[in-house]
Amino acid sequence: MVQRTPDVLWTHSPPAAQATKQATTTIPIVVAVSSDLVAQGLAAGLAQPGGNLTGFELRDIELLGKRLELLKEAVPMIARVAVLVDPAARAHDRVPSNIEAEARALGVQLQRVEAGAPDAFEGAFAAMVQGRAEALIIMDVPVFALHRHRLLELARLHRLPTVSGTRFFAEAGSLLAYGANVYDLCRRSAVYVDKILKGTKPTELPVEQPTKFELVINLKTAQTLGLTLPPSILFQADEVIR
């Protein structure tokens, strides 16, 4: 793509952003969906990203405590929760230790479980069984999103209620999904592309973080797991899949 010398490069996801940034330091890059661009070394700061890259973040790590809270509200009896992370994701190095305080307040013990590829999924669930996990938080990374149907099939097999980020997971069978609207982020990224094509430099466009999040609940999954969700959490839902 760089050899074709485009006016702007549009990309999606942290690995794609890393690869694109490594390929060029001059062609403007817009990242539609990513996480922790500063922590990854792709941007100098949110307000002034510097360099040739800017874009939009999911705030996946920041929302982890809220997802745990929603999971506990949906299934109050859980006391041990596994958190599935991608060991290749630098932002996951501090997960789930970053929400230990919230977990203690909710009376929940957390278990970090790693899986970097589909062939590691079964081993990850075996570790959850060994750790006596009663529910599962799935982090929002490309490998999990791409293979979400397999992950959620394994979760149902082991009767683990799940919470994840984007609505794609809930549509695929996650009990809960809470996060930013990816469609909205992608639409907003098109505005950045337009501005760059009209002469704005990437360094003049701040890295944007969403301020609005949606809760999607899959009642079909609740029924499959034999769960009756409290009315309090159903009232909070932006969408209920029946």
Coordinates of N, CA and C in Angstrom, one line a residue:
M1 N 0.8 -1.2 0.0 CA 0.0 0.0 0.0 C 0.9 1.3 0.0
V2 N 1.9 1.2 0.8 CA 2.8 2.4 0.9 C 3.5 2.7 -0.5
Q3 N 3.8 1.6 -1.2 CA 4.4 1.8 -2.5 C 3.5 2.5 -3.5
R4 N 2.2 2.4 -3.3 CA 1.3 3.1 -4.2 C 1.1 4.6 -3.8
T5 N 1.8 5.0 -2.8 CA 1.8 6.4 -2.3 C 0.4 7.0 -2.2
P6 N -0.5 6.4 -1.4 CA -1.8 7.0 -1.3 C -1.7 8.3 -0.5
D7 N -2.8 9.1 -0.6 CA -2.9 10.4 0.2 C -3.1 10.1 1.7
V8 N -3.8 9.0 2.0 CA -4.1 8.7 3.4 C -4.3 7.2 3.5
L9 N -3.9 6.6 4.6 CA -4.1 5.2 4.9 C -5.1 5.1 6.0
W10 N -6.2 4.3 5.8 CA -7.2 4.0 6.9 C -7.0 2.6 7.3
T11 N -7.0 2.4 8.6 CA -6.8 1.0 9.1 C -7.7 0.8 10.4
H12 N -7.6 -0.4 10.9 CA -8.5 -0.8 11.9 C -7.8 -1.9 12.8
S13 N -7.9 -1.7 14.1 CA -7.3 -2.6 15.1 C -5.9 -2.3 15.5
P14 N -5.4 -2.6 16.7 CA -4.1 -2.3 17.1 C -3.0 -3.0 16.3
P15 N -3.1 -4.3 15.9 CA -2.0 -4.9 15.1 C -1.9 -4.2 13.7
A16 N -3.0 -3.9 13.1 CA -3.0 -3.2 11.8 C -2.4 -1.8 11.9
A17 N -2.7 -1.1 13.0 CA -2.1 0.2 13.3 C -0.6 0.1 13.4
Q18 N -0.1 -0.9 14.2 CA 1.3 -1.1 14.4 C 2.0 -1.4 13.0
A19 N 1.4 -2.3 12.2 CA 2.0 -2.6 11.0 C 2.1 -1.4 10.0
T20 N 1.0 -0.6 10.0 CA 0.9 0.5 9.1 C 2.0 1.6 9.5
K21 N 2.1 1.8 10.8 CA 3.0 2.8 11.3 C 4.5 2.4 11.0
Q22 N 4.7 1.1 11.1 CA 6.1 0.6 10.8 C 6.4 0.8 9.3
A23 N 5.3 0.8 8.5 CA 5.5 0.8 7.0 C 5.8 2.2 6.5
T24 N 5.3 3.2 7.3 CA 5.5 4.6 6.8 C 5.4 5.6 8.0
T25 N 6.3 6.6 7.9 CA 6.3 7.7 8.9 C 5.9 9.0 8.3
T26 N 5.5 8.9 7.0 CA 5.1 10.2 6.3 C 3.7 10.2 5.8
I27 N 3.2 9.1 5.3 CA 1.8 9.1 4.8 C 0.8 9.1 6.0
P28 N -0.2 10.0 5.9 CA -1.1 10.2 7.0 C -1.9 8.8 7.3
I29 N -2.1 8.5 8.5 CA -2.8 7.2 8.9 C -3.9 7.6 9.9
V30 N -5.1 7.1 9.5 CA -6.2 7.2 10.4 C -6.6 5.8 10.9
V31 N -6.6 5.6 12.2 CA -7.0 4.3 12.8 C -8.4 4.4 13.3
A32 N -9.3 3.6 12.7 CA -10.7 3.8 13.1 C -11.0 3.2 14.5
V33 N -10.5 2.0 14.8 CA -10.8 1.4 16.1 C -9.5 0.8 16.6
S34 N -9.1 1.3 17.8 CA -7.9 0.8 18.4 C -8.0 0.9 19.9
S35 N -6.9 0.7 20.6 CA -6.9 0.9 22.1 C -5.5 1.4 22.5
D36 N -5.4 2.3 23.4 CA -4.2 2.7 24.0 C -3.1 3.0 23.0
L37 N -3.4 4.0 22.0 CA -2.4 4.3 21.0 C -1.2 4.9 21.6
V38 N -1.3 5.7 22.7 CA -0.2 6.3 23.4 C 0.7 5.2 24.1
A39 N 0.0 4.2 24.8 CA 0.8 3.1 25.4 C 1.5 2.3 24.4
Q40 N 0.9 2.2 23.2 CA 1.6 1.4 22.2 C 2.7 2.1 21.5
G41 N 2.9 3.4 21.8 CA 3.9 4.2 21.2 C 3.6 4.7 19.8
L42 N 2.3 4.6 19.5 CA 1.8 5.1 18.2 C 1.5 6.5 18.1
A43 N 1.2 7.1 19.3 CA 0.9 8.5 19.4 C 1.6 9.1 20.6
A44 N 2.0 10.4 20.5 CA 2.7 11.0 21.6 C 1.7 11.4 22.7
G45 N 0.5 11.7 22.4 CA -0.5 12.1 23.3 C -1.9 12.1 22.7
L46 N -2.9 12.2 23.5 CA -4.3 12.2 22.9 C -4.6 13.6 22.2
A47 N -4.3 14.6 22.9 CA -4.6 16.0 22.3 C -3.7 16.3 21.1
Q48 N -2.4 15.9 21.2 CA -1.5 16.2 20.2 C -0.7 14.9 19.8
P49 N -1.3 14.1 18.9 CA -0.7 12.8 18.7 C 0.7 12.8 18.1
G50 N 1.0 13.9 17.4 CA 2.4 14.0 16.8 C 2.5 13.0 15.6
G51 N 3.5 13.1 14.9 CA 3.8 12.2 13.8 C 2.7 12.2 12.7
N52 N 2.5 11.0 12.1 CA 1.6 10.9 11.0 C 0.4 10.0 11.3
L53 N 0.1 9.7 12.6 CA -1.0 8.8 12.9 C -2.0 9.5 13.9
T54 N -3.2 9.3 13.7 CA -4.3 9.7 14.7 C -5.5 8.7 14.5
G55 N -6.5 8.9 15.3 CA -7.6 8.0 15.2 C -8.5 7.9 16.4
F56 N -9.1 6.7 16.7 CA -10.1 6.6 17.7 C -9.9 5.3 18.5
E57 N -10.2 5.5 19.8 CA -9.9 4.4 20.8 C -11.2 3.8 21.3
L58 N -11.2 2.6 21.7 CA -12.4 1.9 22.3 C -12.5 2.2 23.8
R59 N -11.4 2.5 24.5 CA -11.3 2.6 25.9 C -11.6 1.2 26.6
D60 N -11.2 0.1 26.0 CA -11.5 -1.2 26.4 C -11.0 -1.5 27.8
I61 N -9.8 -1.1 28.1 CA -9.2 -1.3 29.4 C -9.9 -0.5 30.5
E62 N -10.3 0.7 30.2 CA -11.0 1.6 31.2 C -12.3 1.0 31.6
L63 N -12.9 0.3 30.7 CA -14.3 -0.2 30.9 C -14.4 -1.5 31.6
L64 N -13.2 -2.1 31.9 CA -13.2 -3.4 32.5 C -13.9 -3.5 33.8
G65 N -13.7 -2.5 34.7 CA -14.4 -2.5 36.0 C -15.9 -2.4 35.8
K66 N -16.4 -1.6 34.9 CA -17.8 -1.5 34.6 C -18.4 -2.8 34.1
R67 N -17.6 -3.5 33.3 CA -18.1 -4.8 32.8 C -18.2 -5.8 33.9
L68 N -17.3 -5.8 34.8 CA -17.3 -6.7 35.9 C -18.5 -6.4 36.8
E69 N -18.8 -5.1 37.0 CA -19.9 -4.7 37.8 C -21.2 -5.1 37.2
L70 N -21.4 -5.0 35.8 CA -22.6 -5.4 35.1 C -22.7 -6.9 35.2
L71 N -21.6 -7.6 35.1 CA -21.7 -9.1 35.1 C -22.2 -9.6 36.5
K72 N -21.7 -8.9 37.6 CA -22.1 -9.3 38.9 C -23.5 -8.9 39.2
E73 N -24.0 -7.8 38.6 CA -25.4 -7.4 38.7 C -26.3 -8.4 38.0
A74 N -25.8 -8.9 36.8 CA -26.7 -9.8 36.1 C -26.7 -11.2 36.7
V75 N -25.6 -11.6 37.3 CA -25.5 -13.0 37.9 C -24.9 -12.8 39.3
P76 N -25.7 -12.4 40.3 CA -25.2 -12.0 41.6 C -24.4 -13.0 42.4
M77 N -24.7 -14.3 42.1 CA -24.0 -15.4 42.8 C -22.6 -15.7 42.5
I78 N -22.1 -15.1 41.4 CA -20.7 -15.4 40.9 C -19.7 -14.9 41.9
A79 N -18.6 -15.6 42.2 CA -17.6 -15.2 43.1 C -16.2 -15.3 42.5
R80 N -16.1 -16.1 41.3 CA -14.8 -16.3 40.7 C -15.0 -16.0 39.2
V81 N -14.2 -15.0 38.7 CA -14.4 -14.6 37.3 C -13.1 -14.7 36.6
A82 N -13.1 -15.4 35.4 CA -11.9 -15.4 34.6 C -11.9 -14.2 33.6
V83 N -10.7 -13.7 33.3 CA -10.5 -12.6 32.3 C -9.6 -13.2 31.2
L84 N -10.2 -13.3 30.0 CA -9.4 -13.8 28.9 C -8.7 -12.7 28.2
V85 N -7.3 -12.8 28.1 CA -6.5 -11.8 27.5 C -5.7 -12.3 26.4
D86 N -5.2 -11.5 25.6 CA -4.3 -11.8 24.5 C -2.9 -11.4 25.0
P87 N -2.0 -12.4 25.2 CA -0.6 -12.1 25.8 C 0.2 -11.2 24.8
A88 N -0.2 -11.2 23.6 CA 0.5 -10.3 22.6 C 0.1 -8.9 22.7
A89 N -1.0 -8.6 23.3 CA -1.5 -7.2 23.5 C -0.8 -6.5 24.6
R90 N 0.0 -5.5 24.3 CA 0.8 -4.8 25.4 C -0.1 -4.2 26.4
A91 N -1.3 -3.7 26.0 CA -2.2 -3.1 26.9 C -2.8 -4.1 27.9
H92 N -2.7 -5.4 27.7 CA -3.2 -6.4 28.6 C -2.2 -6.8 29.7
D93 N -1.0 -6.3 29.7 CA 0.0 -6.6 30.7 C -0.6 -6.4 32.1
R94 N -1.4 -5.3 32.3 CA -1.9 -5.0 33.6 C -3.3 -5.4 33.8
V95 N -3.8 -6.3 33.0 CA -5.2 -6.9 33.1 C -5.1 -8.3 33.7
P96 N -5.9 -8.6 34.7 CA -6.9 -7.8 35.4 C -6.5 -7.1 36.7
S97 N -5.2 -7.0 36.9 CA -4.7 -6.4 38.2 C -5.2 -4.9 38.3
N98 N -5.5 -4.3 37.2 CA -6.0 -2.9 37.2 C -7.4 -2.7 37.8
I99 N -8.1 -3.8 38.0 CA -9.4 -3.7 38.6 C -9.5 -4.6 39.9
E100 N -8.4 -4.8 40.5 CA -8.5 -5.6 41.8 C -9.3 -4.9 42.9
A101 N -9.2 -3.6 43.0 CA -10.0 -2.9 44.0 C -11.5 -3.1 43.7
E102 N -11.9 -2.9 42.5 CA -13.3 -3.1 42.1 C -13.8 -4.5 42.4
A103 N -12.9 -5.5 42.1 CA -13.3 -6.9 42.3 C -13.5 -7.2 43.8
R104 N -12.6 -6.7 44.6 CA -12.7 -6.9 46.1 C -14.0 -6.3 46.6
A105 N -14.3 -5.1 46.1 CA -15.6 -4.4 46.6 C -16.8 -5.2 46.2
L106 N -16.7 -6.0 45.1 CA -17.8 -6.8 44.6 C -17.8 -8.2 45.2
G107 N -16.7 -8.5 45.9 CA -16.6 -9.9 46.5 C -16.3 -10.9 45.4
V108 N -15.4 -10.5 44.5 CA -15.1 -11.4 43.3 C -13.6 -11.6 43.3
Q109 N -13.2 -12.8 43.0 CA -11.8 -13.2 42.7 C -11.6 -13.3 41.2
L110 N -10.5 -12.7 40.8 CA -10.2 -12.7 39.3 C -9.1 -13.7 39.0
Q111 N -9.2 -14.3 37.8 CA -8.3 -15.2 37.3 C -7.8 -14.8 35.9
R112 N -6.6 -14.5 35.7 CA -6.1 -14.1 34.3 C -5.8 -15.4 33.5
V113 N -6.4 -15.4 32.3 CA -6.2 -16.6 31.4 C -5.8 -16.0 30.1
E114 N -4.7 -16.6 29.5 CA -4.2 -16.1 28.3 C -4.5 -17.1 27.1
A115 N -4.7 -16.5 25.9 CA -4.9 -17.2 24.7 C -4.6 -16.2 23.6
G116 N -3.6 -16.6 22.8 CA -3.2 -15.7 21.7 C -3.6 -16.1 20.3
A117 N -4.2 -17.3 20.3 CA -4.6 -17.9 19.0 C -5.7 -18.9 19.2
P118 N -6.5 -19.2 18.2 CA -7.6 -20.2 18.4 C -7.2 -21.5 18.9
D119 N -6.0 -22.0 18.6 CA -5.6 -23.3 19.1 C -5.3 -23.3 20.5
A120 N -5.3 -22.1 21.2 CA -5.1 -22.0 22.6 C -6.4 -21.9 23.4
F121 N -7.5 -21.8 22.7 CA -8.8 -21.6 23.3 C -9.2 -22.7 24.3
E122 N -9.0 -23.9 23.8 CA -9.5 -25.1 24.6 C -8.6 -25.2 25.9
G123 N -7.3 -24.9 25.8 CA -6.5 -24.9 26.9 C -6.8 -23.8 27.9
A124 N -7.2 -22.7 27.4 CA -7.6 -21.5 28.2 C -8.9 -21.9 29.0
F125 N -9.8 -22.6 28.4 CA -11.0 -22.9 29.1 C -10.8 -24.1 30.1
A126 N -9.8 -24.9 29.8 CA -9.4 -25.9 30.8 C -8.8 -25.3 32.0
A127 N -8.1 -24.2 31.8 CA -7.5 -23.4 33.0 C -8.6 -22.7 33.8
M128 N -9.6 -22.3 33.1 CA -10.8 -21.7 33.8 C -11.5 -22.7 34.7
V129 N -11.7 -23.9 34.1 CA -12.3 -25.0 34.9 C -11.5 -25.3 36.1
Q130 N -10.1 -25.4 35.9 CA -9.2 -25.7 37.0 C -9.3 -24.6 38.1
G131 N -9.5 -23.4 37.6 CA -9.6 -22.2 38.5 C -11.0 -22.0 39.1
R132 N -11.9 -22.9 38.7 CA -13.3 -22.9 39.2 C -14.0 -21.6 38.9
A133 N -13.7 -21.1 37.7 CA -14.3 -19.8 37.2 C -15.8 -20.0 37.1
E134 N -16.6 -19.0 37.4 CA -18.1 -19.1 37.3 C -18.6 -18.1 36.3
A135 N -17.7 -17.3 35.7 CA -18.1 -16.4 34.7 C -16.8 -15.9 34.0
L136 N -17.0 -15.2 32.8 CA -15.9 -14.9 32.0 C -16.0 -13.5 31.4
I137 N -14.9 -12.7 31.5 CA -14.8 -11.4 30.8 C -13.9 -11.7 29.6
I138 N -14.3 -11.3 28.4 CA -13.5 -11.5 27.2 C -13.1 -10.1 26.7
M139 N -11.8 -9.9 26.7 CA -11.2 -8.6 26.3 C -11.5 -8.4 24.8
D140 N -11.5 -7.1 24.4 CA -11.9 -6.8 23.0 C -10.6 -6.6 22.1
V141 N -10.1 -7.8 21.6 CA -9.0 -7.7 20.7 C -9.3 -8.5 19.4
P142 N -8.6 -8.2 18.3 CA -8.9 -8.8 17.0 C -9.1 -10.3 17.0
V143 N -8.1 -11.0 17.7 CA -8.2 -12.5 17.6 C -9.5 -13.0 18.3
F144 N -9.9 -12.4 19.3 CA -11.1 -12.8 20.0 C -12.4 -12.4 19.2
A145 N -12.3 -11.2 18.6 CA -13.5 -10.8 17.8 C -13.6 -11.7 16.6
L146 N -12.5 -12.0 15.9 CA -12.6 -12.8 14.7 C -13.1 -14.2 15.0
H147 N -12.7 -14.7 16.2 CA -13.1 -16.1 16.5 C -14.1 -16.1 17.7
R148 N -15.0 -15.1 17.7 CA -15.9 -15.0 18.8 C -16.9 -16.1 18.9
H149 N -17.3 -16.6 17.7 CA -18.3 -17.7 17.8 C -17.8 -18.9 18.4
R150 N -16.5 -19.3 18.2 CA -15.9 -20.4 18.8 C -15.7 -20.2 20.3
L151 N -15.3 -19.0 20.7 CA -15.1 -18.7 22.1 C -16.4 -18.8 22.9
L152 N -17.5 -18.3 22.3 CA -18.8 -18.3 23.0 C -19.4 -19.7 23.0
E153 N -19.1 -20.5 22.0 CA -19.5 -21.9 22.0 C -18.9 -22.6 23.1
L154 N -17.6 -22.4 23.4 CA -16.9 -23.0 24.5 C -17.4 -22.5 25.8
A155 N -17.8 -21.2 25.9 CA -18.3 -20.6 27.1 C -19.7 -21.3 27.4
R156 N -20.5 -21.5 26.4 CA -21.8 -22.1 26.6 C -21.6 -23.6 27.1
L157 N -20.6 -24.2 26.4 CA -20.3 -25.6 26.8 C -19.9 -25.8 28.3
H158 N -19.2 -24.8 28.8 CA -18.8 -24.8 30.2 C -19.7 -24.0 31.1
R159 N -20.8 -23.5 30.5 CA -21.9 -22.8 31.2 C -21.3 -21.6 32.0
L160 N -20.6 -20.8 31.2 CA -20.0 -19.6 31.8 C -20.7 -18.4 31.2
P161 N -21.4 -17.6 32.0 CA -21.9 -16.3 31.5 C -20.7 -15.4 31.1
T162 N -20.9 -14.7 30.1 CA -19.8 -13.8 29.6 C -20.2 -12.4 29.4
V163 N -19.2 -11.5 29.5 CA -19.4 -10.1 29.2 C -18.2 -9.7 28.3
S164 N -18.4 -8.9 27.4 CA -17.4 -8.5 26.4 C -17.6 -7.0 26.1
G165 N -16.9 -6.6 25.0 CA -17.0 -5.2 24.6 C -18.0 -4.8 23.6
T166 N -17.7 -5.0 22.4 CA -18.6 -4.6 21.3 C -19.9 -5.5 21.2
R167 N -20.9 -4.9 20.5 CA -22.1 -5.6 20.3 C -22.0 -6.9 19.5
F168 N -20.9 -7.0 18.7 CA -20.7 -8.2 17.9 C -20.7 -9.4 18.8
F169 N -20.1 -9.3 20.0 CA -20.0 -10.4 20.8 C -21.4 -10.8 21.3
A170 N -22.2 -9.9 21.7 CA -23.6 -10.2 22.2 C -24.4 -10.8 21.1
E171 N -24.2 -10.3 19.8 CA -25.0 -10.9 18.7 C -24.5 -12.3 18.4
A172 N -23.3 -12.6 18.8 CA -22.8 -13.9 18.6 C -23.1 -14.9 19.8
G173 N -23.6 -14.3 20.9 CA -24.0 -15.2 22.0 C -23.5 -14.8 23.3
S174 N -22.7 -13.7 23.5 CA -22.3 -13.3 24.8 C -23.5 -12.8 25.6
L175 N -23.5 -13.2 26.9 CA -24.7 -12.7 27.7 C -24.8 -11.2 27.7
L176 N -23.7 -10.5 27.9 CA -23.6 -9.1 27.9 C -22.5 -8.5 27.0
A177 N -22.7 -7.4 26.5 CA -21.7 -6.6 25.9 C -21.8 -5.1 26.3
Y178 N -20.7 -4.5 26.7 CA -20.8 -3.1 27.1 C -19.6 -2.4 26.5
G179 N -19.8 -1.5 25.7 CA -18.7 -0.7 25.1 C -19.1 0.3 24.1
A180 N -18.1 0.8 23.4 CA -18.4 1.9 22.4 C -19.1 1.2 21.1
N181 N -19.8 2.0 20.4 CA -20.4 1.5 19.1 C -19.3 1.6 18.0
V182 N -18.8 0.5 17.5 CA -17.8 0.4 16.5 C -18.2 1.1 15.2
Y183 N -19.5 0.9 14.9 CA -20.0 1.5 13.6 C -19.9 3.0 13.7
D184 N -20.2 3.5 14.9 CA -20.1 5.0 15.0 C -18.7 5.5 14.9
L185 N -17.7 4.7 15.5 CA -16.3 5.1 15.4 C -15.8 5.1 14.0
C186 N -16.3 4.1 13.2 CA -15.8 4.0 11.8 C -16.4 5.2 11.0
R187 N -17.7 5.5 11.3 CA -18.2 6.7 10.6 C -17.5 7.9 10.9
R188 N -17.2 8.1 12.2 CA -16.4 9.3 12.6 C -15.0 9.3 12.0
S189 N -14.4 8.2 11.8 CA -13.1 8.1 11.2 C -13.1 8.6 9.8
A190 N -14.2 8.5 9.1 CA -14.3 8.9 7.7 C -14.2 10.5 7.7
V191 N -14.7 11.1 8.7 CA -14.6 12.6 8.8 C -13.1 13.0 8.9
Y192 N -12.3 12.2 9.6 CA -10.9 12.5 9.7 C -10.2 12.3 8.4
V193 N -10.6 11.3 7.7 CA -10.0 11.0 6.3 C -10.3 12.2 5.4
D194 N -11.6 12.7 5.5 CA -12.0 13.8 4.7 C -11.2 15.1 5.0
K195 N -11.0 15.3 6.3 CA -10.2 16.5 6.7 C -8.8 16.4 6.2
I196 N -8.2 15.2 6.3 CA -6.8 15.0 5.8 C -6.7 15.3 4.3
L197 N -7.7 14.7 3.6 CA -7.7 14.9 2.1 C -7.8 16.4 1.7
K198 N -8.4 17.2 2.7 CA -8.6 18.6 2.4 C -7.4 19.4 3.0
G199 N -6.4 18.8 3.5 CA -5.2 19.5 3.9 C -4.8 19.5 5.4
T200 N -5.7 19.0 6.2 CA -5.4 18.9 7.7 C -4.3 17.9 7.9
K201 N -3.4 18.2 8.8 CA -2.3 17.2 9.2 C -2.8 16.3 10.3
P202 N -2.4 15.1 10.3 CA -2.8 14.1 11.4 C -2.5 14.7 12.8
T203 N -1.4 15.4 12.9 CA -1.0 15.9 14.2 C -2.0 17.0 14.7
E204 N -2.8 17.5 13.8 CA -3.8 18.5 14.2 C -5.1 17.9 14.6
L205 N -5.2 16.6 14.5 CA -6.5 15.9 14.8 C -6.3 15.1 16.0
P206 N -6.9 15.4 17.2 CA -6.6 14.7 18.4 C -7.1 13.2 18.3
V207 N -6.5 12.3 19.1 CA -7.0 11.0 19.2 C -8.3 11.1 20.0
E208 N -9.4 10.6 19.5 CA -10.7 10.7 20.1 C -11.0 9.4 20.9
Q209 N -11.7 9.6 22.0 CA -12.2 8.5 22.8 C -13.7 8.6 23.0
P210 N -14.4 7.6 22.9 CA -15.9 7.6 23.0 C -16.3 8.0 24.4
T211 N -17.4 8.7 24.5 CA -18.0 9.1 25.8 C -19.3 8.4 26.0
K212 N -19.9 7.8 24.9 CA -21.1 7.1 25.0 C -20.9 5.6 24.8
F213 N -21.5 4.8 25.7 CA -21.4 3.4 25.6 C -22.7 2.7 25.6
E214 N -22.8 1.5 25.0 CA -24.1 0.8 24.9 C -24.0 -0.6 25.6
L215 N -25.1 -0.9 26.2 CA -25.2 -2.2 26.9 C -26.2 -3.1 26.1
V216 N -25.7 -4.2 25.6 CA -26.5 -5.1 24.8 C -26.6 -6.4 25.6
I217 N -27.8 -6.9 25.8 CA -28.1 -8.2 26.5 C -28.7 -9.2 25.6
N218 N -28.1 -10.4 25.7 CA -28.7 -11.5 24.9 C -29.5 -12.4 25.8
L219 N -30.8 -12.3 25.7 CA -31.7 -13.1 26.5 C -31.7 -14.6 26.1
K220 N -31.5 -14.8 24.8 CA -31.4 -16.2 24.4 C -30.3 -17.0 25.1
T221 N -29.2 -16.3 25.3 CA -28.1 -16.9 26.0 C -28.4 -17.1 27.5
A222 N -29.1 -16.1 28.1 CA -29.6 -16.3 29.5 C -30.5 -17.5 29.6
Q223 N -31.4 -17.7 28.7 CA -32.3 -18.9 28.7 C -31.5 -20.2 28.6
T224 N -30.5 -20.2 27.7 CA -29.7 -21.4 27.5 C -28.9 -21.7 28.8
L225 N -28.5 -20.7 29.5 CA -27.7 -20.9 30.7 C -28.6 -21.1 31.9
G226 N -30.0 -21.0 31.7 CA -30.9 -21.1 32.9 C -30.9 -20.0 33.8
L227 N -30.6 -18.8 33.3 CA -30.5 -17.6 34.1 C -31.7 -16.7 34.0
T228 N -32.1 -16.2 35.1 CA -33.2 -15.1 35.1 C -32.5 -13.8 35.5
L229 N -32.4 -12.9 34.5 CA -31.7 -11.6 34.8 C -32.6 -10.7 35.6
P230 N -32.0 -10.0 36.6 CA -32.8 -9.0 37.4 C -33.3 -7.9 36.5
P231 N -34.5 -7.4 36.8 CA -35.1 -6.3 36.1 C -34.2 -5.1 36.0
S232 N -33.4 -4.9 37.1 CA -32.5 -3.7 37.2 C -31.5 -3.6 36.0
I233 N -31.0 -4.7 35.6 CA -30.0 -4.7 34.5 C -30.7 -4.6 33.2
L234 N -31.9 -5.2 33.1 CA -32.6 -5.2 31.8 C -33.1 -3.7 31.5
F235 N -33.4 -3.0 32.6 CA -33.8 -1.6 32.4 C -32.6 -0.7 31.8
Q236 N -31.4 -1.2 32.1 CA -30.2 -0.4 31.7 C -29.9 -0.6 30.2
A237 N -30.4 -1.7 29.6 CA -30.0 -2.2 28.3 C -30.4 -1.2 27.2
D238 N -29.5 -1.0 26.3 CA -29.8 -0.2 25.1 C -30.5 -1.1 24.1
E239 N -30.2 -2.4 24.2 CA -30.8 -3.4 23.3 C -30.8 -4.7 23.9
V240 N -32.0 -5.4 23.8 CA -32.1 -6.8 24.3 C -32.4 -7.7 23.1
I241 N -31.5 -8.7 23.0 CA -31.7 -9.7 21.9 C -32.5 -10.8 22.5
R242 N -33.7 -11.1 21.8 CA -34.6 -12.1 22.3 C -34.7 -13.3 21.4

